[in-house]
PDB file of N, CA and C in Angstrom:
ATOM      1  N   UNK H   1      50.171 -18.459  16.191  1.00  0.00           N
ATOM      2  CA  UNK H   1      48.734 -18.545  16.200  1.00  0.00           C
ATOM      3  C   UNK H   1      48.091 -17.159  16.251  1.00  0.00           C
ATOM      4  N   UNK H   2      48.541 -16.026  16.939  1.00  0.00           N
ATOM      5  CA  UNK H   2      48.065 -14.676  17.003  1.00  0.00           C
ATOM      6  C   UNK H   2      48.396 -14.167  15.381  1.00  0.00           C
ATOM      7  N   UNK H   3      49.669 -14.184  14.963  1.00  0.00           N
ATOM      8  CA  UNK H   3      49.093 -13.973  13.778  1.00  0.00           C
ATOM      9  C   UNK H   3      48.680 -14.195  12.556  1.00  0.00           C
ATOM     10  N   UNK H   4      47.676 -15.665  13.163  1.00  0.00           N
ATOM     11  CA  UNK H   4      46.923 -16.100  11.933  1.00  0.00           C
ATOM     12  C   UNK H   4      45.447 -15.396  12.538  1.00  0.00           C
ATOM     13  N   UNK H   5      45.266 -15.317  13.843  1.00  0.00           N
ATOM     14  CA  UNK H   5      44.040 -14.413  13.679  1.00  0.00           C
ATOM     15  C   UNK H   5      43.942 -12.718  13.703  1.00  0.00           C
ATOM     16  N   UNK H   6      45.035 -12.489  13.277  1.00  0.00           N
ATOM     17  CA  UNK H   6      45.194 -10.958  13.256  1.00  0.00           C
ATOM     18  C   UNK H   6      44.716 -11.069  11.516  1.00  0.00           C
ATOM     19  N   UNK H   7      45.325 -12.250  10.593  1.00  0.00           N
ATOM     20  CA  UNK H   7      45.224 -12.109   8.995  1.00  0.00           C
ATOM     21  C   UNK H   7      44.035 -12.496   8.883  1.00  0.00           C
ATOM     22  N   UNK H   8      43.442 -13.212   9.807  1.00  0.00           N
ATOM     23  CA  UNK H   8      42.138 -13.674   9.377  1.00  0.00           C
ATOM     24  C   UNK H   8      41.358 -12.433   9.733  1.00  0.00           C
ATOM     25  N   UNK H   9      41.233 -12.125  10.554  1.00  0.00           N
ATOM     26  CA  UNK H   9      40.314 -10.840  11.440  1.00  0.00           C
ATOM     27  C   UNK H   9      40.386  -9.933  10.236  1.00  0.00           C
ATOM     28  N   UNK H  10      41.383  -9.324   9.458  1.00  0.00           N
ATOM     29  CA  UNK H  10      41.250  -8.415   8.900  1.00  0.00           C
ATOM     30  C   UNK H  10      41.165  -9.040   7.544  1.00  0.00           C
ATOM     31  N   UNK H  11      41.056  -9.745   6.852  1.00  0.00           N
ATOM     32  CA  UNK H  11      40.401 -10.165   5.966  1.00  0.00           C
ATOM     33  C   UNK H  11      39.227 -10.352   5.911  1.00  0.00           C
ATOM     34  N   UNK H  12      38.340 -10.897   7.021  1.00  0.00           N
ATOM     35  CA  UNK H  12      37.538 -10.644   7.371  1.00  0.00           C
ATOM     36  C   UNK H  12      36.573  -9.677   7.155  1.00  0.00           C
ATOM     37  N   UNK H  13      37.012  -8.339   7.797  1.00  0.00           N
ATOM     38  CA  UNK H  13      36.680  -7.578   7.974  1.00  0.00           C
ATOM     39  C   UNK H  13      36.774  -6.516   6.266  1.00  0.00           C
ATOM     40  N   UNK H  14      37.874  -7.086   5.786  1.00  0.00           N
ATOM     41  CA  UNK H  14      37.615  -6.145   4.540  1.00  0.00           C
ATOM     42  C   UNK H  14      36.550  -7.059   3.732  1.00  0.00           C
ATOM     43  N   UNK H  15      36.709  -8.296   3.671  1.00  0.00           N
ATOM     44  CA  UNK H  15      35.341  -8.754   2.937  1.00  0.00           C
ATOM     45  C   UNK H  15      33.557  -8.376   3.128  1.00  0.00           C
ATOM     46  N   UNK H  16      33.996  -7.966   4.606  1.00  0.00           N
ATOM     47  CA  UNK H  16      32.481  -7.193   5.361  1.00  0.00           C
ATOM     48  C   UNK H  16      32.805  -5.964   4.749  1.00  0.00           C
ATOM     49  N   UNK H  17      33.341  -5.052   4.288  1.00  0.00           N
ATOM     50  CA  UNK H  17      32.851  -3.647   4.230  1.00  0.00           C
ATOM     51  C   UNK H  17      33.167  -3.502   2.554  1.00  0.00           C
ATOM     52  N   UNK H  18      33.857  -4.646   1.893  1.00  0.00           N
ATOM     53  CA  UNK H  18      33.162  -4.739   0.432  1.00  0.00           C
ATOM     54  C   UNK H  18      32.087  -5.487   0.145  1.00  0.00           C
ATOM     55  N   UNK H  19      31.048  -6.029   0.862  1.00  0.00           N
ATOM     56  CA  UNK H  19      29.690  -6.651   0.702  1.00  0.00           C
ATOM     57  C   UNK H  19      28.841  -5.541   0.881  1.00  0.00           C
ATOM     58  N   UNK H  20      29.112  -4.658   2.594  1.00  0.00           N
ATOM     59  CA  UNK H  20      28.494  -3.238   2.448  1.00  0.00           C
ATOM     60  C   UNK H  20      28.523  -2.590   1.425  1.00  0.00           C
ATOM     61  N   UNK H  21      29.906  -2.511   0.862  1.00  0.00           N
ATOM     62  CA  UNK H  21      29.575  -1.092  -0.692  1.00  0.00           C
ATOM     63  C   UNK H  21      28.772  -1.731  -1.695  1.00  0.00           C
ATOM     64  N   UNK H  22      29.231  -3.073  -2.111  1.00  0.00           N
ATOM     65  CA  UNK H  22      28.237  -4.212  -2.941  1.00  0.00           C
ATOM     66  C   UNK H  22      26.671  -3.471  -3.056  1.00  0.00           C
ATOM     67  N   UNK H  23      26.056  -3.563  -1.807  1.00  0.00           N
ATOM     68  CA  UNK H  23      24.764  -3.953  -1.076  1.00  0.00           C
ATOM     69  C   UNK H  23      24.410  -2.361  -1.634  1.00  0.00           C
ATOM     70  N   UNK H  24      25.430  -1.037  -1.115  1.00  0.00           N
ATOM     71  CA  UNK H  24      24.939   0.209  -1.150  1.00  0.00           C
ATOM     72  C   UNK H  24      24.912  -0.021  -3.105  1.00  0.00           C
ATOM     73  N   UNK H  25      25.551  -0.148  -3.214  1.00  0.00           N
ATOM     74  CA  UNK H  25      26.130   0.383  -4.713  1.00  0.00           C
ATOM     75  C   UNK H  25      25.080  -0.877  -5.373  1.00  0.00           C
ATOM     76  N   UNK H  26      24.480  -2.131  -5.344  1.00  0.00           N
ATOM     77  CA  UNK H  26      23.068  -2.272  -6.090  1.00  0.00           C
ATOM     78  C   UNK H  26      21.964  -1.944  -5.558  1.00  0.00           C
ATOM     79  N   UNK H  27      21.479  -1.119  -4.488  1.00  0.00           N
ATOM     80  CA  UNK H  27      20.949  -0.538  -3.561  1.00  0.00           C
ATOM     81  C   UNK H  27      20.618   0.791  -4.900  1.00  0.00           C
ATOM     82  N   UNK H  28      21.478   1.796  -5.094  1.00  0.00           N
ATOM     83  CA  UNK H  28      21.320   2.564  -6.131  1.00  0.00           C
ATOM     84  C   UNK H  28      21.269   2.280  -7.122  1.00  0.00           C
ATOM     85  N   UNK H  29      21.853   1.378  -8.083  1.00  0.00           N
ATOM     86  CA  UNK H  29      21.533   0.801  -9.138  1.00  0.00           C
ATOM     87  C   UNK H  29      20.247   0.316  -9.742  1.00  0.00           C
ATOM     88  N   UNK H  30      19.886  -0.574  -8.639  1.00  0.00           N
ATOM     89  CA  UNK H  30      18.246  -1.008  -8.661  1.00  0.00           C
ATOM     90  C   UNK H  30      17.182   0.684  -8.153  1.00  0.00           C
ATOM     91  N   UNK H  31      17.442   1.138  -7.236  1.00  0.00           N
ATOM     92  CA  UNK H  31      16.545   2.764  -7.705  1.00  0.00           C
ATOM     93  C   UNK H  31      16.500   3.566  -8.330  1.00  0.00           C
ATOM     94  N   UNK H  32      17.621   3.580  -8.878  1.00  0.00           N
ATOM     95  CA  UNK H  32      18.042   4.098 -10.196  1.00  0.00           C
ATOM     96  C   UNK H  32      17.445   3.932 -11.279  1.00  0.00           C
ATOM     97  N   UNK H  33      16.788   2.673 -11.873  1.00  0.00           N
ATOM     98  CA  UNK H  33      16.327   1.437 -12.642  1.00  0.00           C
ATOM     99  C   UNK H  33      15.338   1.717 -12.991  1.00  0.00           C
ATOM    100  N   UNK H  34      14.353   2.549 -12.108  1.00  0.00           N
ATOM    101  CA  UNK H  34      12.825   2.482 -12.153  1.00  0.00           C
ATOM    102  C   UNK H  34      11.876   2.893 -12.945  1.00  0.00           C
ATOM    103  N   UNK H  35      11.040   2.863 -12.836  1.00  0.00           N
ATOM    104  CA  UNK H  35      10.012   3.734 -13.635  1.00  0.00           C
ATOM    105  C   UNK H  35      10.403   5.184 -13.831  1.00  0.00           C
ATOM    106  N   UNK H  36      10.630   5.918 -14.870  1.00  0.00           N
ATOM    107  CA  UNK H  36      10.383   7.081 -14.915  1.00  0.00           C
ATOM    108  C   UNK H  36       9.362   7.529 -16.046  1.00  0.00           C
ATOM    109  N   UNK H  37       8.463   8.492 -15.592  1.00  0.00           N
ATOM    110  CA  UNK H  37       7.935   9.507 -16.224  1.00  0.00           C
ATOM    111  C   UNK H  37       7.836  11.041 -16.100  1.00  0.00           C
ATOM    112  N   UNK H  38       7.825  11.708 -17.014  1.00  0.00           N
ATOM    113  CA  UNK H  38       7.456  13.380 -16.525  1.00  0.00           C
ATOM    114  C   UNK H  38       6.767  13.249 -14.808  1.00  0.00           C
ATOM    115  N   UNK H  39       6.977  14.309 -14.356  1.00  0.00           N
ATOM    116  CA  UNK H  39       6.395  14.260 -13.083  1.00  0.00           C
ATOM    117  C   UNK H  39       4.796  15.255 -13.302  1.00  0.00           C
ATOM    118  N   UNK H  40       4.493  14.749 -12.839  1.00  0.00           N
ATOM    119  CA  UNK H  40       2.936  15.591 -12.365  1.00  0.00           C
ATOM    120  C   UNK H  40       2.525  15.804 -11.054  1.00  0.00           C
ATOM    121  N   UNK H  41       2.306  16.928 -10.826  1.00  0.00           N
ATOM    122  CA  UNK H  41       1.640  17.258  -9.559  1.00  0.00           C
ATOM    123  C   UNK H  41       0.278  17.056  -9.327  1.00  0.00           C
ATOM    124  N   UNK H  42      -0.269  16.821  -8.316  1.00  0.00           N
ATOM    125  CA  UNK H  42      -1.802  16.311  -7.747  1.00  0.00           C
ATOM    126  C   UNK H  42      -2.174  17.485  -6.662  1.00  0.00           C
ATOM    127  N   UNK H  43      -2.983  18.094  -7.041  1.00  0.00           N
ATOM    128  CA  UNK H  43      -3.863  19.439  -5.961  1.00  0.00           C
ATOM    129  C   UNK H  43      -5.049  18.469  -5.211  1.00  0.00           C
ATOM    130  N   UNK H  44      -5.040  18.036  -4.040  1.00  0.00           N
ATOM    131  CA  UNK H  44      -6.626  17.536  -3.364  1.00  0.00           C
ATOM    132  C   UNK H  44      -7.086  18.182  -2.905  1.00  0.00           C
ATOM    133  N   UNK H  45      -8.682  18.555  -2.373  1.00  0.00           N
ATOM    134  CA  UNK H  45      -9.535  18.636  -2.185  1.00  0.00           C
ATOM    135  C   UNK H  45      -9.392  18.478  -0.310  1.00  0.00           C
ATOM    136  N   UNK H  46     -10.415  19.250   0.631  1.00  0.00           N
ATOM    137  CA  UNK H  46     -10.161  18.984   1.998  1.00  0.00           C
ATOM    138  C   UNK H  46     -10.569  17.714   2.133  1.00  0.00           C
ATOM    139  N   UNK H  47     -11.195  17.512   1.448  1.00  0.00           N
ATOM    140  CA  UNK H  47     -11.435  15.731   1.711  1.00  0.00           C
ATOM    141  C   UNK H  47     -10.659  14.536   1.237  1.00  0.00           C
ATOM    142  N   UNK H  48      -9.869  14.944   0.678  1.00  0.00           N
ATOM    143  CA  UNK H  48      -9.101  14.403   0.115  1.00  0.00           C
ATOM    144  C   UNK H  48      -8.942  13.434  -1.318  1.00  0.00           C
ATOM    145  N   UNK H  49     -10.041  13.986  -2.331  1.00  0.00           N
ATOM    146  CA  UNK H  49     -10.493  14.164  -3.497  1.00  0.00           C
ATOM    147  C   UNK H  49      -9.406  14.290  -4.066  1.00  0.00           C
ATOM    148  N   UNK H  50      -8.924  14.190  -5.642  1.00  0.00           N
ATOM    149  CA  UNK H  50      -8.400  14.596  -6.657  1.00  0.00           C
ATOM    150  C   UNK H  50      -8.974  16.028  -6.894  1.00  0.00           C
ATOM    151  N   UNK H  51      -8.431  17.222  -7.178  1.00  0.00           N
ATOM    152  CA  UNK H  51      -8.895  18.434  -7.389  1.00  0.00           C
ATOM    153  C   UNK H  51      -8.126  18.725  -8.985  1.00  0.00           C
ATOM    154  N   UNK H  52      -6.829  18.783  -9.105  1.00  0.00           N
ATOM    155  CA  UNK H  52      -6.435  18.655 -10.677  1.00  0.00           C
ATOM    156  C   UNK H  52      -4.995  18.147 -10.657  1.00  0.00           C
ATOM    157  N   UNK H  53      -4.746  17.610 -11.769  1.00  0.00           N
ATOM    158  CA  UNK H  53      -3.484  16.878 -12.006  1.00  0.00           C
ATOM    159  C   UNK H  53      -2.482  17.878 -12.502  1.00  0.00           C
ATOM    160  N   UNK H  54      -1.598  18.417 -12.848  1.00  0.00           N
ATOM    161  CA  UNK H  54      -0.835  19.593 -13.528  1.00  0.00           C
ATOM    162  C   UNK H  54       0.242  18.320 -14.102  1.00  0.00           C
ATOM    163  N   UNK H  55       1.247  18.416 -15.329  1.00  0.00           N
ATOM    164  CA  UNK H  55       1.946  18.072 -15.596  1.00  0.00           C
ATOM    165  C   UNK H  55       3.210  18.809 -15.640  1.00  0.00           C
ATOM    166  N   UNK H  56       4.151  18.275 -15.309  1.00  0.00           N
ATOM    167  CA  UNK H  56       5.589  19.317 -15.173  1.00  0.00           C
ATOM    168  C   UNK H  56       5.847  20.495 -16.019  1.00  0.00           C
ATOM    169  N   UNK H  57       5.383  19.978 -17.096  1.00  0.00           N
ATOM    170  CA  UNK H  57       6.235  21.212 -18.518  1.00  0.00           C
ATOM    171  C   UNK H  57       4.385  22.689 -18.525  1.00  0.00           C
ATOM    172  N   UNK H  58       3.548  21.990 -17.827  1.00  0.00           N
ATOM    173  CA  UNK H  58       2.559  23.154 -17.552  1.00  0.00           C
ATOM    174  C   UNK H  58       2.796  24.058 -16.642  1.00  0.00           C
ATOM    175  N   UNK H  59       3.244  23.737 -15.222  1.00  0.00           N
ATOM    176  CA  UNK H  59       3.504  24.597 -14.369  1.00  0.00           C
ATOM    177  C   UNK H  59       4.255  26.009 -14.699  1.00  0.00           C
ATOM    178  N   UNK H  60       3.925  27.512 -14.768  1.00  0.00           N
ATOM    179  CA  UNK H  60       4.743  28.177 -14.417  1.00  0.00           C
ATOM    180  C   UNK H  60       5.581  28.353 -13.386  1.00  0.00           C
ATOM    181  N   UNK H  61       6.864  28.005 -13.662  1.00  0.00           N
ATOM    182  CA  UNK H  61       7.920  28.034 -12.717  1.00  0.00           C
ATOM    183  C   UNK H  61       8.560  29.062 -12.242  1.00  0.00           C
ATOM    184  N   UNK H  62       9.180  29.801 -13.520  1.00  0.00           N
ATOM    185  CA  UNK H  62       9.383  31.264 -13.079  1.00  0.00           C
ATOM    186  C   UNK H  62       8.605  32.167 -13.424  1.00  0.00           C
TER     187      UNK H  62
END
């Protein structure tokens, strides 16, 4: 009887930490997924206004 719950326990237990990688690994998949566009930066105002939008490939970088 001990070691049917030693095979169970660890079967168990590996089915729990391949549901974890599951979970991580469509976890990135699905954020991965998303919307992308060029990025743009937003400058506000002290009030917290829109002041100007910049688009990525405008910025001087170096």
């Amino acid at each position: 009887m001990k070691a049917y719950h030693i095979i169970y326990n660890s079967i168990n237990t590996f089915n729990f930490l391949h549901k974890i990688i599951l979970a991580f690994f469509f976890l990135i998949f699905l954020s991965a997924c998303g919307y992308k566009d060029n990025p743009s930066y937003i400058s506000y105002d002290q009030n917290k206004s829109v002041k100007s939008i910049k688009k990525y490939e405008n910025l001087n970088r170096w």
